[in-house]
Amino acid sequence: MLKIASVLLVRAMACGLAFAADANEKAAIQSAVQKAMAQYEEGKVQDAIASLQEAISIMQTSGQKSMAAFFPAAPEGWTKGKVESQSLTSNGLNFNEITCIYTRSSDSAEVHMQLCNSPQMIETHQAVAEAYKNPQMLAAINQSGQMKISQFSKDGWIGWTKVEPDQGAELVSFNGGNLLSIRCDQSDEGMLKQFVGMMNFKAMAEQSIGR
């Protein structure tokens, strides 16, 4: 049972939680795992599984709270919406996602911010980032006049920014097991830079798994 518990919890932490739990949460996680081990030894397999799921749930909730703290306060003239969070499962992997919408009072312009730690999404975006490292490809895209794409790199985060006429502006960046997306509903590079500048990329990088 110890091996089973270890595998499940490592998978949960690697794929569903990118931020550390506090002391109380760690104690609750350890208690749930110990309970699961005792139940397994008693032959109560379903109860043991339920206890392990409880431990995973605590880790996911902790991850969501930690992730939400990285969303900045609204700048002057803007309103910050409610931070929404959810835990998702795909191909047997658990991961967290939080989103928030900022709205400008003067014209109702919106900026959508998303932070998640989905392995599948990160893998897909890594492939795109690699393609954008090709200077000839990037030059050809930008010369078309249909959009402006620039590589992004800051405090261990890499990715790109894109401004597309009538389609908006966005940043897509990732670090370790975390993916950040900032999307403006207007094709305003200055607006995008304003919100990118408010993010504490260094602190987010330091919280990533593997650091």
Coordinates of C-alpha atoms in Angstrom, one line a residue:
M1 CA 0.0 0.0 0.0
L2 CA 2.9 2.4 0.7
K3 CA 4.0 2.0 -2.8
I4 CA 0.5 2.5 -4.2
A5 CA 0.0 5.6 -2.1
S6 CA 3.4 7.0 -3.1
V7 CA 2.7 6.6 -6.8
L8 CA -0.7 8.2 -6.6
L9 CA 0.4 11.1 -4.5
V10 CA 3.5 11.8 -6.6
R11 CA 1.3 11.7 -9.7
A12 CA -1.1 14.1 -8.1
M13 CA 1.6 16.6 -7.1
A14 CA 3.4 16.4 -10.5
C15 CA 0.3 16.7 -12.6
G16 CA -2.3 18.4 -10.4
L17 CA -0.5 20.7 -8.0
A18 CA 2.2 23.1 -8.8
F19 CA 2.3 24.9 -5.5
A20 CA 3.1 23.9 -1.9
A21 CA 0.5 23.3 0.8
D22 CA 0.7 25.0 4.2
A23 CA 1.5 23.1 7.4
N24 CA -2.2 22.4 8.3
E25 CA -2.9 21.1 4.8
K26 CA 0.2 18.9 4.8
A27 CA -0.9 17.4 8.1
A28 CA -4.3 16.7 6.7
I29 CA -2.8 15.1 3.6
Q30 CA -0.5 12.9 5.8
S31 CA -3.4 11.9 8.0
A32 CA -5.5 10.9 5.0
V33 CA -2.7 8.8 3.5
Q34 CA -2.0 7.1 6.9
K35 CA -5.7 6.4 7.2
A36 CA -5.7 4.9 3.7
M37 CA -2.8 2.6 4.5
A38 CA -4.6 1.3 7.6
Q39 CA -7.8 0.7 5.7
Y40 CA -5.9 -1.2 3.0
E41 CA -4.2 -3.4 5.6
E42 CA -7.7 -4.1 7.0
G43 CA -8.9 -5.2 3.5
K44 CA -11.1 -2.1 3.1
V45 CA -9.8 -1.3 -0.4
Q46 CA -12.6 1.1 -1.4
D47 CA -12.3 3.0 1.8
A48 CA -8.6 3.3 1.2
I49 CA -9.1 4.6 -2.3
A50 CA -11.6 7.2 -0.9
S51 CA -9.0 8.4 1.7
L52 CA -6.4 8.7 -1.0
Q53 CA -8.8 10.8 -3.1
E54 CA -9.4 13.0 -0.1
A55 CA -5.6 13.6 0.1
I56 CA -5.5 14.5 -3.6
S57 CA -8.5 16.8 -3.2
I58 CA -6.7 18.7 -0.4
M59 CA -3.7 19.1 -2.6
Q60 CA -5.8 20.4 -5.5
T61 CA -7.6 22.9 -3.3
S62 CA -4.2 24.1 -1.9
G63 CA -2.9 24.5 -5.4
Q64 CA -5.9 26.6 -6.5
K65 CA -5.5 29.0 -3.6
S66 CA -1.8 29.4 -4.2
M67 CA -2.3 30.0 -7.9
A68 CA -5.0 32.6 -7.3
A69 CA -2.7 34.7 -5.2
F70 CA -0.6 35.4 -8.4
F71 CA -3.4 37.3 -10.1
P72 CA -2.7 41.0 -9.4
A73 CA -5.1 43.7 -8.3
A74 CA -6.9 45.6 -11.0
P75 CA -5.0 48.7 -12.3
E76 CA -6.6 52.1 -12.1
G77 CA -9.7 52.3 -14.3
W78 CA -10.2 48.5 -14.3
T79 CA -12.3 46.1 -12.2
K80 CA -11.1 42.6 -11.3
G81 CA -13.7 39.9 -11.5
K82 CA -14.1 36.8 -9.4
V83 CA -11.2 34.3 -9.6
E84 CA -12.7 31.0 -10.8
S85 CA -11.0 27.7 -10.2
Q86 CA -11.5 24.1 -11.1
S87 CA -9.8 20.8 -11.0
L88 CA -9.8 18.8 -14.2
T89 CA -8.9 15.3 -15.2
S90 CA -7.6 14.2 -18.6
N91 CA -6.1 10.8 -19.5
G92 CA -5.8 9.9 -15.8
L93 CA -3.9 13.1 -14.9
N94 CA -5.3 15.7 -12.5
F95 CA -4.5 19.4 -12.9
N96 CA -5.7 22.8 -11.7
E97 CA -6.9 25.8 -13.7
I98 CA -7.8 29.3 -12.5
T99 CA -9.2 32.2 -14.5
C100 CA -10.1 35.8 -14.0
I101 CA -11.5 38.6 -16.1
Y102 CA -10.5 42.2 -15.8
T103 CA -12.9 44.8 -17.2
R104 CA -12.1 48.4 -18.1
S105 CA -14.7 50.9 -16.9
S106 CA -14.5 53.3 -19.8
D107 CA -15.3 50.9 -22.6
S108 CA -15.9 47.4 -21.1
A109 CA -12.7 46.1 -22.7
E110 CA -11.7 42.8 -21.2
V111 CA -8.5 41.0 -20.3
H112 CA -8.8 37.2 -19.6
M113 CA -6.1 35.7 -17.4
Q114 CA -5.6 31.9 -17.0
L115 CA -3.1 29.9 -15.1
C116 CA -3.0 26.2 -15.2
N117 CA -0.7 23.2 -14.9
S118 CA -2.0 20.8 -17.6
P119 CA 0.8 18.6 -19.0
Q120 CA -1.0 18.2 -22.3
M121 CA -1.5 22.0 -22.8
I122 CA 2.1 22.7 -21.9
E123 CA 3.4 20.1 -24.3
T124 CA 1.4 21.6 -27.2
H125 CA 2.5 25.1 -26.5
Q126 CA 6.1 24.1 -26.2
A127 CA 6.0 22.8 -29.7
V128 CA 4.6 26.1 -30.9
A129 CA 7.3 28.0 -29.0
E130 CA 10.0 25.9 -30.6
A131 CA 8.6 26.7 -34.1
Y132 CA 8.7 30.4 -33.3
K133 CA 12.4 30.2 -32.5
N134 CA 13.0 29.8 -36.2
P135 CA 13.8 33.4 -37.3
Q136 CA 12.9 32.8 -40.9
M137 CA 9.4 31.6 -39.9
L138 CA 8.9 34.4 -37.5
A139 CA 10.0 37.0 -40.0
A140 CA 7.6 35.6 -42.7
I141 CA 4.7 35.7 -40.3
N142 CA 5.4 39.3 -39.3
Q143 CA 6.0 40.5 -42.8
S144 CA 2.6 39.3 -43.9
G145 CA 1.0 42.1 -41.8
Q146 CA -1.7 39.9 -40.6
M147 CA -0.3 39.6 -37.1
K148 CA 2.7 40.5 -35.0
I149 CA 4.4 37.7 -33.0
S150 CA 7.4 38.2 -30.6
Q151 CA 9.2 35.7 -28.5
F152 CA 8.8 36.1 -24.7
S153 CA 11.3 35.3 -22.0
K154 CA 11.3 36.5 -18.4
D155 CA 12.6 35.0 -15.1
G156 CA 12.5 31.5 -16.4
W157 CA 9.3 31.8 -18.4
I158 CA 9.3 31.4 -22.1
G159 CA 6.6 31.8 -24.8
W160 CA 5.4 34.4 -27.2
T161 CA 3.1 37.4 -27.5
K162 CA 0.8 37.9 -30.5
V163 CA -1.2 40.9 -31.7
E164 CA -3.7 40.2 -34.4
P165 CA -5.8 43.0 -36.0
D166 CA -9.5 42.6 -35.0
Q167 CA -8.6 39.5 -33.1
G168 CA -7.0 40.8 -29.9
A169 CA -3.6 40.5 -28.2
E170 CA -2.3 37.7 -26.1
L171 CA 0.7 36.3 -24.1
V172 CA 1.2 32.6 -23.8
S173 CA 4.1 31.5 -21.6
F174 CA 5.1 28.5 -19.5
N175 CA 7.6 27.5 -16.8
G176 CA 8.1 24.0 -15.6
G177 CA 4.6 22.6 -15.0
N178 CA 2.8 25.9 -15.3
L179 CA 1.1 27.7 -18.2
L180 CA 0.0 31.4 -18.1
S181 CA -2.2 33.0 -20.7
I182 CA -3.2 36.7 -20.8
R183 CA -5.6 37.5 -23.6
C184 CA -7.0 41.0 -24.4
D185 CA -10.2 41.3 -26.5
Q186 CA -8.7 44.3 -28.2
S187 CA -5.7 44.4 -30.5
D188 CA -3.8 46.7 -28.1
E189 CA -0.2 45.8 -27.5
G190 CA 0.1 48.5 -24.8
M191 CA -2.8 47.0 -22.9
L192 CA -1.2 43.5 -23.1
K193 CA 2.2 44.9 -21.9
Q194 CA 0.4 46.6 -19.0
F195 CA -1.0 43.4 -17.6
V196 CA 2.1 41.4 -18.4
G197 CA 4.1 43.9 -16.4
M198 CA 2.0 43.4 -13.4
M199 CA 2.8 39.7 -13.1
N200 CA 5.4 38.4 -10.7
F201 CA 7.0 35.9 -13.0
K202 CA 9.9 35.3 -10.6
A203 CA 7.7 34.3 -7.7
M204 CA 5.6 32.1 -9.9
A205 CA 8.7 30.3 -11.2
E206 CA 10.0 29.8 -7.7
Q207 CA 6.8 28.0 -6.8
S208 CA 7.0 25.6 -9.6
I209 CA 7.5 21.9 -9.0
G210 CA 11.1 20.8 -9.5
R211 CA 12.5 24.1 -8.1

